[in-house]
Coordinates of C-alpha atoms in Angstrom, one line a residue:
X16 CA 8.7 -49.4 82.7
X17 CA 6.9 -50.8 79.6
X18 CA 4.8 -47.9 79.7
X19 CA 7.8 -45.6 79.8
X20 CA 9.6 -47.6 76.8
X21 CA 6.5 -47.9 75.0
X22 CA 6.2 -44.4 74.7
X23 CA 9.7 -43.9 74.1
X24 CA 9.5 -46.3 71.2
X25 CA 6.5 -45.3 69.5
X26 CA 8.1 -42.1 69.8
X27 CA 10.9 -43.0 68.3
X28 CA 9.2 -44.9 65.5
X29 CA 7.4 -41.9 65.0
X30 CA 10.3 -39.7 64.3
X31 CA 11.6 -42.4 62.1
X32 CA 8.3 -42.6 59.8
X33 CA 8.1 -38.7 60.2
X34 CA 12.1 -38.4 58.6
X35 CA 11.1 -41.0 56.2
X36 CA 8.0 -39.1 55.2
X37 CA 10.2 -36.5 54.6
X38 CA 12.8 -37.8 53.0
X39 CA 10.4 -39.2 50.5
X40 CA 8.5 -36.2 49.8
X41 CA 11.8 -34.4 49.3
X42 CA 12.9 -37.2 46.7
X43 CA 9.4 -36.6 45.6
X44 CA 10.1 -32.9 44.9
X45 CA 13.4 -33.5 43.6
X46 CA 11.5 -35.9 40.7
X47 CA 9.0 -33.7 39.8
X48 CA 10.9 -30.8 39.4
X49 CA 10.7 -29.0 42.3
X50 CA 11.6 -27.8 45.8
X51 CA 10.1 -27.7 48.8
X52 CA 10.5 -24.1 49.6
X53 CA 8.2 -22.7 46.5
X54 CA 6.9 -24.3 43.2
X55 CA 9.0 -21.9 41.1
X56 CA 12.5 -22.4 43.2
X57 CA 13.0 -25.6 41.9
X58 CA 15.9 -24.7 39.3
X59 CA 17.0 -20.9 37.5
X60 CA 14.3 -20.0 35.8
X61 CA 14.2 -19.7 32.0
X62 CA 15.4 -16.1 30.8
X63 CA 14.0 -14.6 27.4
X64 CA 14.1 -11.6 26.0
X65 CA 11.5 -9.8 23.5
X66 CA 12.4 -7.2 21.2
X67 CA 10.1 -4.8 19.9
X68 CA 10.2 -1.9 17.8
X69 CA 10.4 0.9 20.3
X70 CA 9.4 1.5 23.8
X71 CA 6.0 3.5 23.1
X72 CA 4.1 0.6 21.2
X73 CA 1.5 -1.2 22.0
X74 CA 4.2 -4.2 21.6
X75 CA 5.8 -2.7 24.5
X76 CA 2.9 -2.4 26.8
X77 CA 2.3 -6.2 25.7
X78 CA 5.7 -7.2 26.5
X79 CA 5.7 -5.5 29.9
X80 CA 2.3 -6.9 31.0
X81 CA 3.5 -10.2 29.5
X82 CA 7.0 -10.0 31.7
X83 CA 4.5 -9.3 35.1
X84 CA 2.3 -12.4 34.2
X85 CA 5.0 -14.5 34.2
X86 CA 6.5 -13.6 37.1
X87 CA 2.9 -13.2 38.7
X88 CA 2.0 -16.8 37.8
X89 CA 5.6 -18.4 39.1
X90 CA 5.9 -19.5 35.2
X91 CA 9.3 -20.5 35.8
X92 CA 10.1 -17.7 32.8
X93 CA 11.6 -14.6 33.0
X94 CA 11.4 -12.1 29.8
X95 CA 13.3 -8.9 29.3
X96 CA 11.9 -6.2 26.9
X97 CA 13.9 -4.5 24.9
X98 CA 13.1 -1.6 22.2
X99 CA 15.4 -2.5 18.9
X100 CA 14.0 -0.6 16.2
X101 CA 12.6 -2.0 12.8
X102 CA 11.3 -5.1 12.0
X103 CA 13.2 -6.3 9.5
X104 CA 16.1 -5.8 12.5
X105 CA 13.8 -7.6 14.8
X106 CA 13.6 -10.7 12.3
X107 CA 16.9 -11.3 11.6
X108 CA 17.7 -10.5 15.4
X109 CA 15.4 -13.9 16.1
X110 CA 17.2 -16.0 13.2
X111 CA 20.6 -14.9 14.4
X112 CA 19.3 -15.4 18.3
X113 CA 20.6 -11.9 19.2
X114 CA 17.3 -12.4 21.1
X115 CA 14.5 -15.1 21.8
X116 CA 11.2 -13.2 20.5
X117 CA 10.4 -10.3 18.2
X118 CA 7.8 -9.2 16.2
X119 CA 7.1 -8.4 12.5
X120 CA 3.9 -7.9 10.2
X121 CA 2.7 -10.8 9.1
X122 CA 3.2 -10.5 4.8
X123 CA 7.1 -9.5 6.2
X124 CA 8.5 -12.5 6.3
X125 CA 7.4 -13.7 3.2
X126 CA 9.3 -10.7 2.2
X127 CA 11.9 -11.7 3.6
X128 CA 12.0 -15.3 2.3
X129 CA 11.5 -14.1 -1.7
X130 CA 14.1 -11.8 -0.8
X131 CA 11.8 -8.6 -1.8
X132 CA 12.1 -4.9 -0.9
X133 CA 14.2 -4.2 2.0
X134 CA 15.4 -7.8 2.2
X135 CA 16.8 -7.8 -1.8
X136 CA 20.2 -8.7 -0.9
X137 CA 19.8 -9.6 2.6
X138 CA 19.9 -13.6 2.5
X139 CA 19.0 -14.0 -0.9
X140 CA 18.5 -18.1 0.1
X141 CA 15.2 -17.7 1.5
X142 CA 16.4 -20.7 3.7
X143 CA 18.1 -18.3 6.2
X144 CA 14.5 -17.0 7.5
X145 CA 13.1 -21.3 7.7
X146 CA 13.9 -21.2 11.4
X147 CA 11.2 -18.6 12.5
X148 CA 8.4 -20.3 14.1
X149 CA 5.4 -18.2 15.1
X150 CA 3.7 -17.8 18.7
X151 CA 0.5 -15.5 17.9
X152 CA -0.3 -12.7 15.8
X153 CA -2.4 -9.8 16.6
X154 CA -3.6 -6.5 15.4
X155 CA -1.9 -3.6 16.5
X156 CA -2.4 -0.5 14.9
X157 CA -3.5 1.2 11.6
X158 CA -2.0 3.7 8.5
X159 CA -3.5 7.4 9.8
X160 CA -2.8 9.8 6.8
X161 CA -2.9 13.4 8.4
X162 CA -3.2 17.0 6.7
X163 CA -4.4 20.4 8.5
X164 CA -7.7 21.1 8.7
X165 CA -9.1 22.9 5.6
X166 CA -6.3 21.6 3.4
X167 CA -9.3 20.6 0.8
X168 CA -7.2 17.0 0.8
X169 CA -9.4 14.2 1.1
X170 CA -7.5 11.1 -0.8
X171 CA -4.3 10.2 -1.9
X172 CA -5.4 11.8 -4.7
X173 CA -5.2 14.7 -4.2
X174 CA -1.8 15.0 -3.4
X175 CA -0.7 16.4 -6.6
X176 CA 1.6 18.3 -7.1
X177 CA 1.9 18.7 -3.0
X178 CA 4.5 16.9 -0.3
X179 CA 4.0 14.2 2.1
X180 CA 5.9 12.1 4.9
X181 CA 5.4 8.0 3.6
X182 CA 6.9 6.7 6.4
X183 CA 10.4 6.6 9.1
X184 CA 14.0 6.1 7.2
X185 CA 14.8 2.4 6.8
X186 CA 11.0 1.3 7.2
X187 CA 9.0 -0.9 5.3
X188 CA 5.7 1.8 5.1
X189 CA 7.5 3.7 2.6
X190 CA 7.2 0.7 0.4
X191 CA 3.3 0.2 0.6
X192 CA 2.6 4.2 0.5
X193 CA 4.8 4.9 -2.6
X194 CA 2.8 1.9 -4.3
X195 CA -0.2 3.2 -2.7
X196 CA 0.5 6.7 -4.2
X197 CA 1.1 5.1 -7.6
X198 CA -2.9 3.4 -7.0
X199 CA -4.3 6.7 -6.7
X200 CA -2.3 8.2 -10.3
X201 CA 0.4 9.8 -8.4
X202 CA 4.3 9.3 -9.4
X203 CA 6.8 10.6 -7.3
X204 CA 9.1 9.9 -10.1
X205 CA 7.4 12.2 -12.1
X206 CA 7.6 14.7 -9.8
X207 CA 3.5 14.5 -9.3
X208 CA 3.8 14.5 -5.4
X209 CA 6.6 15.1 -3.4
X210 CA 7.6 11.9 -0.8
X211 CA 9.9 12.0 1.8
X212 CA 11.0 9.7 4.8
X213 CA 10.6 11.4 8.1
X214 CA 11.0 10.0 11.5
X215 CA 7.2 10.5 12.8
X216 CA 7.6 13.9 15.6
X217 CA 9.2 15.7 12.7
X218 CA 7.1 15.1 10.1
X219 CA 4.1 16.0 12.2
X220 CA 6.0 19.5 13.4
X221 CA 6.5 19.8 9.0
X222 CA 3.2 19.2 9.0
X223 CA 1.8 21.9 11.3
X224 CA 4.5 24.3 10.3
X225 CA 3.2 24.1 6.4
X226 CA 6.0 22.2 5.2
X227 CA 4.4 19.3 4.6
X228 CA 0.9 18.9 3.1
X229 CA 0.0 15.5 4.7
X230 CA 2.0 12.6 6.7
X231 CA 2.0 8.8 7.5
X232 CA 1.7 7.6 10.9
X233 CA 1.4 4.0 12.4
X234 CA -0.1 2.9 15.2
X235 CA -3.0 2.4 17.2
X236 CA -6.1 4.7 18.0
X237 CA -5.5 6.6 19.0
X238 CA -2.2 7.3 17.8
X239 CA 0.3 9.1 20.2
X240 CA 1.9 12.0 17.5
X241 CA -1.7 12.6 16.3
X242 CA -3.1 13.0 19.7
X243 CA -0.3 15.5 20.8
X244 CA -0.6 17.2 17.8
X245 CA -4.2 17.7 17.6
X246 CA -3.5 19.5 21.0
X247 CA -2.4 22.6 19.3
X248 CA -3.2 22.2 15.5
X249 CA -6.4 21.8 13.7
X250 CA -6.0 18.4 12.0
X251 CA -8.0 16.5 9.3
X252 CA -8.0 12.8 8.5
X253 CA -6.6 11.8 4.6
X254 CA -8.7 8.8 3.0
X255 CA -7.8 6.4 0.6
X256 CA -10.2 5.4 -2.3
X257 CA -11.3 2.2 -1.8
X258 CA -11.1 1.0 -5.6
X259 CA -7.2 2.3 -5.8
X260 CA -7.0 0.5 -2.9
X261 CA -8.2 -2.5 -4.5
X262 CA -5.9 -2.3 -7.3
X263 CA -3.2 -2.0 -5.6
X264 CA -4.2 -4.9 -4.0
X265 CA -4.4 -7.0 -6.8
X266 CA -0.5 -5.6 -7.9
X267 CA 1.4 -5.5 -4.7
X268 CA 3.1 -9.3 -3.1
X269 CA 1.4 -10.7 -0.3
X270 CA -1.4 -8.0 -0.7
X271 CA -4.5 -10.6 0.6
X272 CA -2.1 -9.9 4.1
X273 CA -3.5 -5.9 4.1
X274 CA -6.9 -5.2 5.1
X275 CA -9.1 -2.3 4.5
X276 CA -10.5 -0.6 7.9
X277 CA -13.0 2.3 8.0
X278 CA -12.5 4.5 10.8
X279 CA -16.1 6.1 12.1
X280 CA -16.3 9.7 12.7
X281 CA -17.6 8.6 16.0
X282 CA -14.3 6.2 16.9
X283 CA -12.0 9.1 15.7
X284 CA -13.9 11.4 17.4
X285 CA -13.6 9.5 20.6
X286 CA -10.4 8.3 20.2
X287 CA -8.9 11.6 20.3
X288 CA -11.6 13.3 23.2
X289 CA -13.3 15.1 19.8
X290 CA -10.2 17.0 19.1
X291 CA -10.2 15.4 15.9
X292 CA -14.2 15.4 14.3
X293 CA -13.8 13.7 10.7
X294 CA -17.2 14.6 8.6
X295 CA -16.9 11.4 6.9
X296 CA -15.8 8.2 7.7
X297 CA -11.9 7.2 7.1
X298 CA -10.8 4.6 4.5
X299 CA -7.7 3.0 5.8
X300 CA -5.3 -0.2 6.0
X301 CA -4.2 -2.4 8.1
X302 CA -2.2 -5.6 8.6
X303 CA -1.7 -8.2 11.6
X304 CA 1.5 -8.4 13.3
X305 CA 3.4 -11.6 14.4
X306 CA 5.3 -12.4 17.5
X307 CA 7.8 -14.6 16.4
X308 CA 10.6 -16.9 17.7
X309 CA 13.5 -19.4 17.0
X310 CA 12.5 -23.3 15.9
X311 CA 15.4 -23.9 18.7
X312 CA 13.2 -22.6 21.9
X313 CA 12.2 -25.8 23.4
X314 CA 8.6 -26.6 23.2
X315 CA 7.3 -26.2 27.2
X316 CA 9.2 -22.5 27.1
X317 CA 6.6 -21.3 24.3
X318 CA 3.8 -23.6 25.8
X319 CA 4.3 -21.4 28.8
X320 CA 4.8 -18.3 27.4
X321 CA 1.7 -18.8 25.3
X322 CA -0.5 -20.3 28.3
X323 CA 0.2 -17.5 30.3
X324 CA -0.4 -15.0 28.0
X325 CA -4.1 -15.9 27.5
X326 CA -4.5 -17.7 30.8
X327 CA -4.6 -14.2 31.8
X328 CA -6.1 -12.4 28.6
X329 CA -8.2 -9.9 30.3
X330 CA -5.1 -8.4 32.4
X331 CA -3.7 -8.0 29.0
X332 CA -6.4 -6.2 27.3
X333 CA -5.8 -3.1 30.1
X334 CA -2.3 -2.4 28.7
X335 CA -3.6 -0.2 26.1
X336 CA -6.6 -0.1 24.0
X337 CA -5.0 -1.6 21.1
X338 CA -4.5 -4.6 23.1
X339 CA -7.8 -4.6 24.6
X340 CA -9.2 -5.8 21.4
X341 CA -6.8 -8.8 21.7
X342 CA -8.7 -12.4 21.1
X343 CA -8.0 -16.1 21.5
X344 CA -10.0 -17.1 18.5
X345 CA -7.8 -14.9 16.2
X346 CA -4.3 -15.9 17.9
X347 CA -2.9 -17.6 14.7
X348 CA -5.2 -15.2 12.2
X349 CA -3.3 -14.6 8.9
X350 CA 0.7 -15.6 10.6
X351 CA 2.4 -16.4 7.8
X352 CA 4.8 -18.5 9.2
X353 CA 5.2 -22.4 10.8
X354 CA 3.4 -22.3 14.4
X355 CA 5.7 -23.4 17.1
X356 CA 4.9 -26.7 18.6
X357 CA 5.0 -25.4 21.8
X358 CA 2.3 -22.8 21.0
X359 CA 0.6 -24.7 18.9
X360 CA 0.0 -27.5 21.8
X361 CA -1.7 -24.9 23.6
X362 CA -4.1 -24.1 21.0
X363 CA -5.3 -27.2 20.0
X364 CA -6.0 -28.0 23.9
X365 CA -7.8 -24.8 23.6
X366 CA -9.5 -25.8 20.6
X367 CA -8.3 -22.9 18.5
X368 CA -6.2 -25.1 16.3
X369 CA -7.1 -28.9 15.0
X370 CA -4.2 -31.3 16.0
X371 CA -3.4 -32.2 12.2
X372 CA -3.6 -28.2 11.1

C-alpha cells in the first residue's frame, strides 16, 4: 500500500514539477519574445519594402537575395522588392514613407538638399530630405559610352558635330554627360554635338541603325543592352580624357563623389565573352550608390537587416557580378548621408565604424 501510494505520489509530484516546468518555460518564452513552436513565430513579423530603380539591376538581384536571407535566417523581417523607376522618385518615396528603403547615388542627396538640378523646386527647404538615414552604400555599376566599331570616335571629343544618347528622360546622367561634353569643348547649345534623352534599348537600336553616333549606358559589366547588342553589331568602347575629366571635376557640385575607372581591354573583353575587344584601355566614371531609409525605422529593424546582409556576404556576392565585388570594409564608403543607428551598431561591433564616428 505505501509502495503503491508512493509511486502514485511521486508520480503525481512529478507531473506537477513537469506542468510547472512548463509553465515556466512558456512564461519564459513569452518574456523573451518568443514561442515555443519556432524562434521566428513569436509575433507578425516586421514587413518592409525596398524600392529600386527597375527590376533588371544589380539592386534588384540585391534585393531579392536580401528578401531570401531574411526569411532563410528566421530574421523576424520580411522585405518586398519593388521596381519604381528613378532615384530622385526613390528618395522622396523614403522621406514620404511610400516605402521603407530605396536607393540613390551617393552625391544625390546632397542634390537634393541644396535643391540642385532635378530637385530645383522640389523642396527648396533642404530640411525635407534631413530624415534619410543611410544603411550601406556600394558600387554598382559604371558610365559605358558606346559607338560602332570603326566610327574613328575615341573621346567625347570627338563628338563634333555628331549625335549621341546622354542618358533615359527624367534621369540625373543627362546632367553629368552634358557637363561632361562641355569638359571635352563640346556645346550642345551651340549646336557642336547633337544630345538627346533616350530610354537605353532605343538608343542602342539608333545606335546600330546609324542614327546615333555614340550612347550612354549605366550599369554593371557587363552591361545588359551592350551585351545584347554586341550580339549582332560590331561595337567600340568611347573614352573620356582624363584631364577634361579632371576639370570637370573641379567645376561640377559634389564632384570628389565621382570616380575615374579604367576598364582593361582584358575585363571588357571578358566581360562580354570577347565580343567586345577594346585596343586600349577605357577611361570611365563612376559613383557609389546608397541604400537609404527613414530616421523613423526603429533601430533593431535596420540592425537586422544590416546583420543579415553581411552575416551572409558571400551568398550575396553570387547574385550578379556587380555584387560579387561587394565588401564589409567599404559598407559606409563615400554615403553622404547620417548612418542609421541601427546600422551603425552593427558596424562598430564589427569594427568597421568607431563608436564616436
Amino acid at each position: 500500500m505505501r509502495t503503491s501510494m508512493g509511486r502514485a505520489w511521486r508520480g503525481g509530484l512529478a507531473a506537477t514539477l513537469k506542468a510547472a516546468a512548463g509553465t515556466m518555460a512558456f512564461c519564459a518564452w513569452v518574456a523573451a519574445g518568443l514561442s515555443p513552436i519556432g524562434p521566428a513565430a513569436a509575433a507578425d513579423p516586421v514587413e518592409v519594402k525596398f524600392a529600386t530603380i527597375s527590376n533588371t539591376s544589380d539592386e534588384y538581384a540585391l534585393g531579392v537575395t536580401w528578401s531570401t536571407l531574411l526569411d532563410k535566417t528566421r530574421s523576424g523581417i520580411t522585405m518586398e522588392v519593388v521596381a519604381h523607376g528613378g532615384t530622385p522618385k526613390l528618395l522622396r518615396g523614403v522621406v514620404d514613407k511610400d516605402w521603407d528603403i530605396g536607393i540613390i547615388a551617393s552625391p544625390h542627396l546632397l542634390y537634393a538638399r541644396d535643391g540642385l538640378f532635378m530637385f530645383k523646386g522640389r523642396a527648396e527647404d533642404g530640411k525635407y530630405y534631413d530624415d534619410v538615414r543611410v544603411l550601406l552604400t556600394l558600387e554598382s555599376g559604371v558610365a559605358h559610352y558606346l559607338t560602332r566599331a570603326g566610327s574613328g570616335i575615341r573621346t567625347l571629343a570627338d563628338l563634333r558635330d555628331k549625335s549621341i544618347a546622354v542618358g533615359t528622360p527624367g534621369g540625373f546622367s543627362g546632367t553629368i554627360n552634358l557637363a561632361l561634353l562641355a569638359a571635352h569643348g563640346l556645346d550642345p547649345a551651340k549646336g557642336e554635338v547633337k544630345a538627346q534623352y533616350l530610354e537605353y534599348s532605343t538608343a542602342m537600336d539608333e545606335l546600330r541603325n546609324g542614327m546615333l553616333d555614340a550612347v550612354y549606358l549605366w550599369g554593371g559589366l557587363p552591361q545588359g543592352a551592350v551585351a545584347s547588342a554586341a550580339l549582332q553589331s560590331d561595337l567600340a568602347y568611347v573614352g573620356l580624357d582624363p584631364a577634361a575629366m579632371e576639370s570637370w571635376r573641379k567645376t561640377f557640385p559634389a564632384a570628389e563623389y565621382y570616380d575615374l575607372v579604367t576598364l582593361t581591354p582584358e575585363r571588357i573583353s571578358t566581360a562580354y565573352d570577347g565580343h567586345l575587344k577594346p585596343e586600349a584601355p577605357v577611361v570611365s566614371w563612376t559613383t557609389r550608390m546608397q541604400i537609404i531609409v527613414h530616421r523613423d525605422m526603429p533601430d533593431d529593424v535596420a540592425y537586422r537587416l544590416v546583420k543579415t546582409l553581411w552575416e551572409n556576404i558571400d551568398e550575396v556576392r553570387q547574385a550578379s557580378r556587380e555584387l560579387s565585388i561587394m565588401s564589409l570594409d567599404q559598407a559606409v564608403q563615400s554615403a553622404s548621408g547620417i548612418i542609421h543607428p541601427g546600422a551603425k551598431r552593427f558596424y562598430v561591433e564589427a569594427g568597421v565604424m568607431k563608436p564616436q564616428s
